[in-house]
């Protein structure tokens, strides 16, 4: 997942949760089903955040890893008490993409 820009629309709380195609939580070896306000990721020195949504664990720290199945899955972003820019659509979350 690409870096989230500094100045990200900061709601009171947020989470990204992973579901399988049938809408169930994805079983995984570290029993992490979401990342966000409860499993808070570690920010980079510049304030951005790299999230790793992938099947294999990333090199180094696993704090920003949301384990993904080998097959299809869905991600849901939840924001609690978001800023007005998220509500009116002038702010959009960064796109999810494949890392090179």
CSV table of N, CA, C and O in Angstrom, one decimal:
chain,number,residue,atom,x,y,z
A,1,UNK,N,0.9,-1.2,0.0
A,1,UNK,CA,0.0,0.0,0.0
A,1,UNK,C,0.9,1.2,0.0
A,1,UNK,O,1.9,1.3,0.7
A,2,UNK,N,0.6,2.2,-0.8
A,2,UNK,CA,1.4,3.4,-0.8
A,2,UNK,C,1.4,4.2,0.5
A,2,UNK,O,0.5,4.0,1.3
A,3,UNK,N,2.3,5.1,0.6
A,3,UNK,CA,2.4,5.9,1.8
A,3,UNK,C,1.2,6.8,1.8
A,3,UNK,O,0.7,7.4,0.8
A,4,UNK,N,0.7,7.0,3.0
A,4,UNK,CA,-0.4,8.0,3.3
A,4,UNK,C,0.3,9.3,3.5
A,4,UNK,O,1.3,9.5,4.2
A,5,UNK,N,-0.1,10.3,2.8
A,5,UNK,CA,0.5,11.7,2.8
A,5,UNK,C,0.4,12.3,4.2
A,5,UNK,O,-0.6,12.0,4.9
A,6,UNK,N,1.4,13.1,4.5
A,6,UNK,CA,1.3,13.8,5.8
A,6,UNK,C,0.1,14.8,5.7
A,6,UNK,O,-0.3,15.2,4.6
A,7,UNK,N,-0.5,15.0,6.8
A,7,UNK,CA,-1.7,15.9,6.8
A,7,UNK,C,-2.9,15.1,6.4
A,7,UNK,O,-4.0,15.6,6.0
A,8,UNK,N,-2.8,13.7,6.5
A,8,UNK,CA,-3.9,12.8,6.3
A,8,UNK,C,-5.1,13.3,7.0
A,8,UNK,O,-5.0,13.8,8.2
A,9,UNK,N,-6.3,13.1,6.4
A,9,UNK,CA,-7.5,13.5,7.1
A,9,UNK,C,-7.6,12.6,8.4
A,9,UNK,O,-7.8,11.4,8.3
A,10,UNK,N,-7.4,13.3,9.5
A,10,UNK,CA,-7.3,12.5,10.8
A,10,UNK,C,-8.6,12.5,11.5
A,10,UNK,O,-9.0,13.4,12.2
A,11,UNK,N,-9.4,11.4,11.4
A,11,UNK,CA,-10.6,11.2,12.2
A,11,UNK,C,-10.2,10.9,13.6
A,11,UNK,O,-9.0,10.7,13.9
A,12,UNK,N,-11.2,10.9,14.5
A,12,UNK,CA,-10.9,10.5,15.9
A,12,UNK,C,-10.3,9.1,16.0
A,12,UNK,O,-9.4,8.9,16.7
A,13,UNK,N,-10.8,8.2,15.2
A,13,UNK,CA,-10.3,6.9,15.1
A,13,UNK,C,-10.5,6.3,13.7
A,13,UNK,O,-11.5,6.8,13.0
A,14,UNK,N,-9.7,5.4,13.3
A,14,UNK,CA,-9.9,4.8,12.0
A,14,UNK,C,-9.4,3.4,12.0
A,14,UNK,O,-8.7,2.9,12.9
A,15,UNK,N,-9.8,2.6,11.0
A,15,UNK,CA,-9.3,1.2,10.9
A,15,UNK,C,-9.5,0.8,9.5
A,15,UNK,O,-10.4,1.2,8.7
A,16,UNK,N,-8.6,-0.1,9.1
A,16,UNK,CA,-8.7,-0.9,7.8
A,16,UNK,C,-8.9,-2.3,8.2
A,16,UNK,O,-8.0,-2.9,8.9
A,17,UNK,N,-10.0,-2.9,7.8
A,17,UNK,CA,-10.3,-4.3,8.1
A,17,UNK,C,-10.3,-5.1,6.9
A,17,UNK,O,-10.8,-4.6,5.8
A,18,UNK,N,-9.8,-6.4,6.9
A,18,UNK,CA,-9.8,-7.2,5.8
A,18,UNK,C,-10.9,-8.3,5.9
A,18,UNK,O,-11.0,-8.9,7.0
A,19,UNK,N,-11.6,-8.6,4.8
A,19,UNK,CA,-12.6,-9.6,4.7
A,19,UNK,C,-12.3,-10.5,3.5
A,19,UNK,O,-11.8,-10.0,2.5
A,20,UNK,N,-12.8,-11.7,3.6
A,20,UNK,CA,-12.7,-12.6,2.5
A,20,UNK,C,-13.9,-12.3,1.5
A,20,UNK,O,-14.7,-11.5,1.9
A,21,UNK,N,-13.9,-12.9,0.4
A,21,UNK,CA,-15.0,-12.6,-0.6
A,21,UNK,C,-16.4,-12.9,-0.1
A,21,UNK,O,-17.4,-12.3,-0.6
A,22,UNK,N,-16.5,-13.8,0.9
A,22,UNK,CA,-17.8,-14.0,1.5
A,22,UNK,C,-18.2,-13.1,2.6
A,22,UNK,O,-19.3,-13.2,3.2
A,23,UNK,N,-17.3,-12.2,3.0
A,23,UNK,CA,-17.6,-11.2,4.0
A,23,UNK,C,-17.2,-11.5,5.4
A,23,UNK,O,-17.6,-10.9,6.4
A,24,UNK,N,-16.3,-12.6,5.5
A,24,UNK,CA,-15.8,-13.0,6.8
A,24,UNK,C,-14.4,-12.5,7.1
A,24,UNK,O,-13.7,-12.3,6.1
A,25,UNK,N,-14.1,-12.3,8.3
A,25,UNK,CA,-12.7,-11.9,8.6
A,25,UNK,C,-11.7,-12.9,8.1
A,25,UNK,O,-12.0,-14.1,8.1
A,26,UNK,N,-10.5,-12.5,7.7
A,26,UNK,CA,-9.5,-13.4,7.1
A,26,UNK,C,-8.7,-14.0,8.3
A,26,UNK,O,-8.0,-13.2,9.0
A,27,UNK,N,-8.7,-15.3,8.4
A,27,UNK,CA,-7.8,-16.0,9.4
A,27,UNK,C,-6.4,-15.7,9.0
A,27,UNK,O,-6.0,-15.7,7.8
A,28,UNK,N,-5.5,-15.5,10.0
A,28,UNK,CA,-4.1,-15.3,9.7
A,28,UNK,C,-3.3,-15.7,10.9
A,28,UNK,O,-3.8,-15.8,12.0
A,29,UNK,N,-2.0,-15.9,10.7
A,29,UNK,CA,-1.1,-16.4,11.8
A,29,UNK,C,-0.9,-15.5,13.0
A,29,UNK,O,-0.6,-16.0,14.1
A,30,UNK,N,-1.1,-14.2,12.9
A,30,UNK,CA,-0.9,-13.3,14.0
A,30,UNK,C,-2.2,-12.8,14.6
A,30,UNK,O,-2.3,-11.9,15.5
A,31,UNK,N,-3.3,-13.3,14.1
A,31,UNK,CA,-4.7,-13.0,14.6
A,31,UNK,C,-4.9,-11.5,14.6
A,31,UNK,O,-5.5,-10.9,15.5
A,32,UNK,N,-4.5,-10.8,13.5
A,32,UNK,CA,-4.7,-9.4,13.3
A,32,UNK,C,-5.7,-9.2,12.2
A,32,UNK,O,-5.5,-9.7,11.1
A,33,UNK,N,-6.9,-8.6,12.5
A,33,UNK,CA,-7.9,-8.5,11.5
A,33,UNK,C,-8.2,-7.1,11.0
A,33,UNK,O,-8.9,-6.9,10.1
A,34,UNK,N,-7.5,-6.2,11.7
A,34,UNK,CA,-7.6,-4.8,11.3
A,34,UNK,C,-6.3,-4.1,11.7
A,34,UNK,O,-5.6,-4.6,12.6
A,35,UNK,N,-6.1,-3.0,11.1
A,35,UNK,CA,-5.0,-2.1,11.5
A,35,UNK,C,-5.5,-0.7,11.6
A,35,UNK,O,-6.4,-0.3,10.8
A,36,UNK,N,-5.1,0.1,12.6
A,36,UNK,CA,-5.7,1.4,12.7
A,36,UNK,C,-5.6,1.9,14.2
A,36,UNK,O,-4.5,1.8,14.8
A,37,UNK,N,-6.8,2.2,14.7
A,37,UNK,CA,-6.7,2.7,16.1
A,37,UNK,C,-6.5,1.7,17.2
A,37,UNK,O,-6.0,2.0,18.3
A,38,UNK,N,-6.8,0.4,16.9
A,38,UNK,CA,-6.5,-0.6,18.0
A,38,UNK,C,-5.1,-1.3,17.7
A,38,UNK,O,-4.4,-1.5,18.7
A,39,UNK,N,-4.8,-1.5,16.5
A,39,UNK,CA,-3.5,-2.0,16.2
A,39,UNK,C,-2.8,-0.9,15.4
A,39,UNK,O,-2.7,-0.9,14.2
A,40,UNK,N,-2.3,0.1,16.2
A,40,UNK,CA,-1.8,1.3,15.6
A,40,UNK,C,-0.5,1.1,14.9
A,40,UNK,O,0.5,0.6,15.5
A,41,UNK,N,-0.4,1.6,13.6
A,41,UNK,CA,0.8,1.4,12.9
A,41,UNK,C,1.9,2.4,13.3
A,41,UNK,O,1.5,3.5,13.9
A,42,UNK,N,3.1,2.1,13.1
A,42,UNK,CA,4.2,3.0,13.4
A,42,UNK,C,4.5,4.0,12.2
A,42,UNK,O,4.6,3.5,11.1
A,43,UNK,N,4.5,5.3,12.5
A,43,UNK,CA,4.8,6.3,11.4
A,43,UNK,C,6.2,6.4,11.1
A,43,UNK,O,7.1,6.1,11.9
A,44,UNK,N,6.5,6.7,9.8
A,44,UNK,CA,7.8,7.0,9.4
A,44,UNK,C,8.3,8.3,10.0
A,44,UNK,O,7.5,9.1,10.4
A,45,UNK,N,9.6,8.6,9.9
A,45,UNK,CA,10.1,9.9,10.5
A,45,UNK,C,9.5,11.1,9.9
A,45,UNK,O,9.3,12.1,10.6
A,46,UNK,N,9.0,11.1,8.6
A,46,UNK,CA,8.4,12.2,8.0
A,46,UNK,C,6.9,12.3,8.3
A,46,UNK,O,6.2,13.2,7.8
A,47,UNK,N,6.4,11.4,9.1
A,47,UNK,CA,4.9,11.4,9.5
A,47,UNK,C,4.1,10.6,8.6
A,47,UNK,O,2.9,10.3,8.9
A,48,UNK,N,4.6,10.1,7.5
A,48,UNK,CA,3.8,9.2,6.6
A,48,UNK,C,3.7,7.8,7.3
A,48,UNK,O,4.5,7.5,8.2
A,49,UNK,N,2.8,7.0,6.8
A,49,UNK,CA,2.6,5.6,7.3
A,49,UNK,C,2.6,4.7,6.1
A,49,UNK,O,1.9,4.9,5.1
A,50,UNK,N,3.4,3.6,6.2
A,50,UNK,CA,3.4,2.6,5.2
A,50,UNK,C,2.7,1.4,5.8
A,50,UNK,O,3.0,0.9,6.9
A,51,UNK,N,1.6,0.9,5.1
A,51,UNK,CA,0.9,-0.3,5.6
A,51,UNK,C,1.2,-1.4,4.6
A,51,UNK,O,1.3,-1.2,3.4
A,52,UNK,N,1.5,-2.6,5.1
A,52,UNK,CA,1.8,-3.7,4.3
A,52,UNK,C,0.6,-4.7,4.3
A,52,UNK,O,0.4,-5.4,5.4
A,53,UNK,N,-0.1,-4.8,3.3
A,53,UNK,CA,-1.2,-5.7,3.1
A,53,UNK,C,-0.7,-6.7,2.2
A,53,UNK,O,-0.7,-6.5,0.9
A,54,UNK,N,-0.3,-7.8,2.7
A,54,UNK,CA,0.3,-8.9,1.9
A,54,UNK,C,0.3,-10.2,2.6
A,54,UNK,O,0.1,-10.3,3.8
A,55,UNK,N,0.5,-11.3,1.8
A,55,UNK,CA,0.4,-12.6,2.4
A,55,UNK,C,1.6,-13.0,3.3
A,55,UNK,O,1.5,-13.4,4.4
A,56,UNK,N,2.8,-12.7,2.8
A,56,UNK,CA,4.0,-13.0,3.5
A,56,UNK,C,4.4,-11.8,4.4
A,56,UNK,O,4.2,-10.7,4.1
A,57,UNK,N,5.0,-12.1,5.6
A,57,UNK,CA,5.4,-11.0,6.5
A,57,UNK,C,6.4,-10.1,5.8
A,57,UNK,O,7.3,-10.6,5.1
A,58,UNK,N,6.3,-8.8,6.0
A,58,UNK,CA,7.3,-7.9,5.5
A,58,UNK,C,8.7,-8.1,6.2
A,58,UNK,O,8.7,-8.5,7.4
A,59,UNK,N,9.7,-7.7,5.6
A,59,UNK,CA,11.1,-7.7,6.2
A,59,UNK,C,11.0,-6.7,7.3
A,59,UNK,O,10.4,-5.6,7.2
A,60,UNK,N,11.7,-7.0,8.4
A,60,UNK,CA,11.7,-6.1,9.6
A,60,UNK,C,10.5,-6.2,10.4
A,60,UNK,O,10.0,-7.3,10.7
A,61,UNK,N,10.0,-5.1,10.9
A,61,UNK,CA,8.9,-5.0,11.8
A,61,UNK,C,7.6,-5.4,11.2
A,61,UNK,O,7.3,-5.2,10.1
A,62,UNK,N,6.8,-6.1,12.0
A,62,UNK,CA,5.4,-6.5,11.6
A,62,UNK,C,4.3,-5.6,12.1
A,62,UNK,O,3.2,-5.9,11.9
A,63,UNK,N,4.7,-4.5,12.7
A,63,UNK,CA,3.7,-3.6,13.3
A,63,UNK,C,2.8,-3.0,12.3
A,63,UNK,O,1.6,-2.7,12.6
A,64,UNK,N,3.2,-2.8,11.1
A,64,UNK,CA,2.4,-2.2,10.0
A,64,UNK,C,1.8,-3.2,9.0
A,64,UNK,O,1.4,-2.9,7.9
A,65,UNK,N,1.8,-4.5,9.4
A,65,UNK,CA,1.4,-5.6,8.5
A,65,UNK,C,0.0,-6.0,8.8
A,65,UNK,O,-0.4,-6.3,9.9
A,66,UNK,N,-0.8,-6.1,7.8
A,66,UNK,CA,-2.1,-6.7,7.8
A,66,UNK,C,-2.1,-7.9,6.9
A,66,UNK,O,-2.0,-7.8,5.7
A,67,UNK,N,-2.0,-9.1,7.6
A,67,UNK,CA,-1.8,-10.3,6.8
A,67,UNK,C,-3.0,-10.6,5.8
A,67,UNK,O,-4.1,-10.5,6.2
A,68,UNK,N,-2.6,-10.9,4.6
A,68,UNK,CA,-3.7,-11.1,3.5
A,68,UNK,C,-3.6,-12.6,3.1
A,68,UNK,O,-2.6,-13.2,3.2
A,69,UNK,N,-4.8,-13.1,2.6
A,69,UNK,CA,-4.7,-14.4,2.1
A,69,UNK,C,-4.0,-14.5,0.8
A,69,UNK,O,-3.8,-13.4,0.2
A,70,UNK,N,-3.7,-15.7,0.3
A,70,UNK,CA,-3.1,-15.8,-1.0
A,70,UNK,C,-4.1,-15.4,-2.1
A,70,UNK,O,-3.6,-15.0,-3.2
A,71,UNK,N,-5.3,-15.5,-1.9
A,71,UNK,CA,-6.4,-15.2,-2.9
A,71,UNK,C,-7.0,-13.9,-2.7
A,71,UNK,O,-6.4,-12.9,-2.2
A,72,UNK,N,-8.3,-13.8,-3.1
A,72,UNK,CA,-9.0,-12.5,-3.1
A,72,UNK,C,-9.4,-12.1,-1.7
A,72,UNK,O,-9.5,-12.9,-0.8
A,73,UNK,N,-9.5,-10.8,-1.5
A,73,UNK,CA,-10.0,-10.2,-0.3
A,73,UNK,C,-10.5,-8.8,-0.5
A,73,UNK,O,-10.3,-8.3,-1.6
A,74,UNK,N,-11.2,-8.3,0.5
A,74,UNK,CA,-11.7,-6.9,0.4
A,74,UNK,C,-11.2,-6.2,1.6
A,74,UNK,O,-11.1,-6.7,2.7
A,75,UNK,N,-10.9,-4.9,1.4
A,75,UNK,CA,-10.5,-4.0,2.5
A,75,UNK,C,-11.6,-3.0,2.7
A,75,UNK,O,-12.2,-2.4,1.8
A,76,UNK,N,-11.9,-2.7,4.0
A,76,UNK,CA,-12.9,-1.7,4.4
A,76,UNK,C,-12.2,-0.6,5.2
A,76,UNK,O,-11.5,-1.0,6.2
A,77,UNK,N,-12.3,0.6,4.9
A,77,UNK,CA,-11.8,1.7,5.7
A,77,UNK,C,-12.9,2.3,6.5
A,77,UNK,O,-14.0,2.7,5.9
A,78,UNK,N,-12.8,2.4,7.8
A,78,UNK,CA,-13.7,3.0,8.6
A,78,UNK,C,-13.1,4.2,9.3
A,78,UNK,O,-12.0,4.2,9.7
A,79,UNK,N,-13.9,5.3,9.3
A,79,UNK,CA,-13.4,6.5,10.0
A,79,UNK,C,-14.5,7.0,10.9
A,79,UNK,O,-15.7,7.1,10.6
A,80,UNK,N,-14.1,7.2,12.2
A,80,UNK,CA,-15.1,7.6,13.2
A,80,UNK,C,-14.8,9.1,13.5
A,80,UNK,O,-13.7,9.5,13.8
A,81,UNK,N,-15.9,9.9,13.4
A,81,UNK,CA,-15.8,11.4,13.5
A,81,UNK,C,-14.7,12.0,12.5
A,81,UNK,O,-13.8,12.7,12.9
A,82,UNK,N,-14.9,11.7,11.2
A,82,UNK,CA,-14.0,12.2,10.3
A,82,UNK,C,-14.1,13.7,10.1
A,82,UNK,O,-15.1,14.3,10.4
A,83,UNK,N,-13.1,14.3,9.5
A,83,UNK,CA,-13.1,15.7,9.2
A,83,UNK,C,-14.1,15.9,8.0
A,83,UNK,O,-14.4,15.0,7.3
A,84,UNK,N,-14.6,17.2,7.9
A,84,UNK,CA,-15.6,17.5,6.9
A,84,UNK,C,-15.1,17.1,5.5
A,84,UNK,O,-15.9,16.7,4.6
A,85,UNK,N,-13.8,17.3,5.2
A,85,UNK,CA,-13.3,17.0,3.9
A,85,UNK,C,-13.4,15.5,3.5
A,85,UNK,O,-13.6,15.2,2.3
A,86,UNK,N,-13.5,14.6,4.5
A,86,UNK,CA,-13.7,13.2,4.1
A,86,UNK,C,-15.2,13.0,3.9
A,86,UNK,O,-15.6,12.2,3.0
A,87,UNK,N,-16.1,13.7,4.6
A,87,UNK,CA,-17.5,13.6,4.4
A,87,UNK,C,-17.9,14.2,3.0
A,87,UNK,O,-18.7,13.6,2.3
A,88,UNK,N,-17.4,15.3,2.7
A,88,UNK,CA,-17.8,16.0,1.4
A,88,UNK,C,-17.0,15.5,0.2
A,88,UNK,O,-17.3,15.9,-0.9
A,89,UNK,N,-16.0,14.6,0.4
A,89,UNK,CA,-15.3,14.0,-0.8
A,89,UNK,C,-14.2,14.8,-1.3
A,89,UNK,O,-13.5,14.4,-2.3
A,90,UNK,N,-13.8,15.9,-0.6
A,90,UNK,CA,-12.6,16.7,-1.1
A,90,UNK,C,-11.3,16.0,-0.7
A,90,UNK,O,-10.3,16.3,-1.2
A,91,UNK,N,-11.4,15.2,0.3
A,91,UNK,CA,-10.2,14.3,0.7
A,91,UNK,C,-10.6,12.9,0.4
A,91,UNK,O,-11.7,12.4,0.6
A,92,UNK,N,-9.6,12.2,-0.2
A,92,UNK,CA,-9.8,10.8,-0.6
A,92,UNK,C,-8.6,10.0,0.0
A,92,UNK,O,-7.5,10.5,0.0
A,93,UNK,N,-8.9,8.8,0.5
A,93,UNK,CA,-7.7,8.0,1.0
A,93,UNK,C,-6.8,7.6,-0.2
A,93,UNK,O,-7.2,7.5,-1.3
A,94,UNK,N,-5.5,7.4,0.2
A,94,UNK,CA,-4.6,7.0,-0.9
A,94,UNK,C,-5.0,5.7,-1.5
A,94,UNK,O,-5.6,4.8,-0.8
A,95,UNK,N,-4.7,5.5,-2.7
A,95,UNK,CA,-5.1,4.2,-3.4
A,95,UNK,C,-4.2,3.1,-2.9
A,95,UNK,O,-3.1,3.3,-2.5
A,96,UNK,N,-4.8,1.9,-3.0
A,96,UNK,CA,-4.1,0.7,-2.6
A,96,UNK,C,-3.5,0.2,-3.9
A,96,UNK,O,-4.1,0.1,-5.0
A,97,UNK,N,-2.2,-0.1,-3.9
A,97,UNK,CA,-1.5,-0.6,-5.1
A,97,UNK,C,-0.5,-1.7,-4.8
A,97,UNK,O,-0.1,-1.9,-3.6
A,98,UNK,N,-0.1,-2.3,-5.8
A,98,UNK,CA,1.0,-3.3,-5.6
A,98,UNK,C,2.3,-2.6,-5.5
A,98,UNK,O,2.7,-1.8,-6.3
A,99,UNK,N,3.1,-3.1,-4.5
A,99,UNK,CA,4.5,-2.6,-4.4
A,99,UNK,C,5.3,-3.2,-5.4
A,99,UNK,O,5.1,-4.4,-5.8
A,100,UNK,N,6.3,-2.5,-5.9
A,100,UNK,CA,7.2,-3.0,-6.9
A,100,UNK,C,8.4,-3.8,-6.3
A,100,UNK,O,8.7,-3.7,-5.2
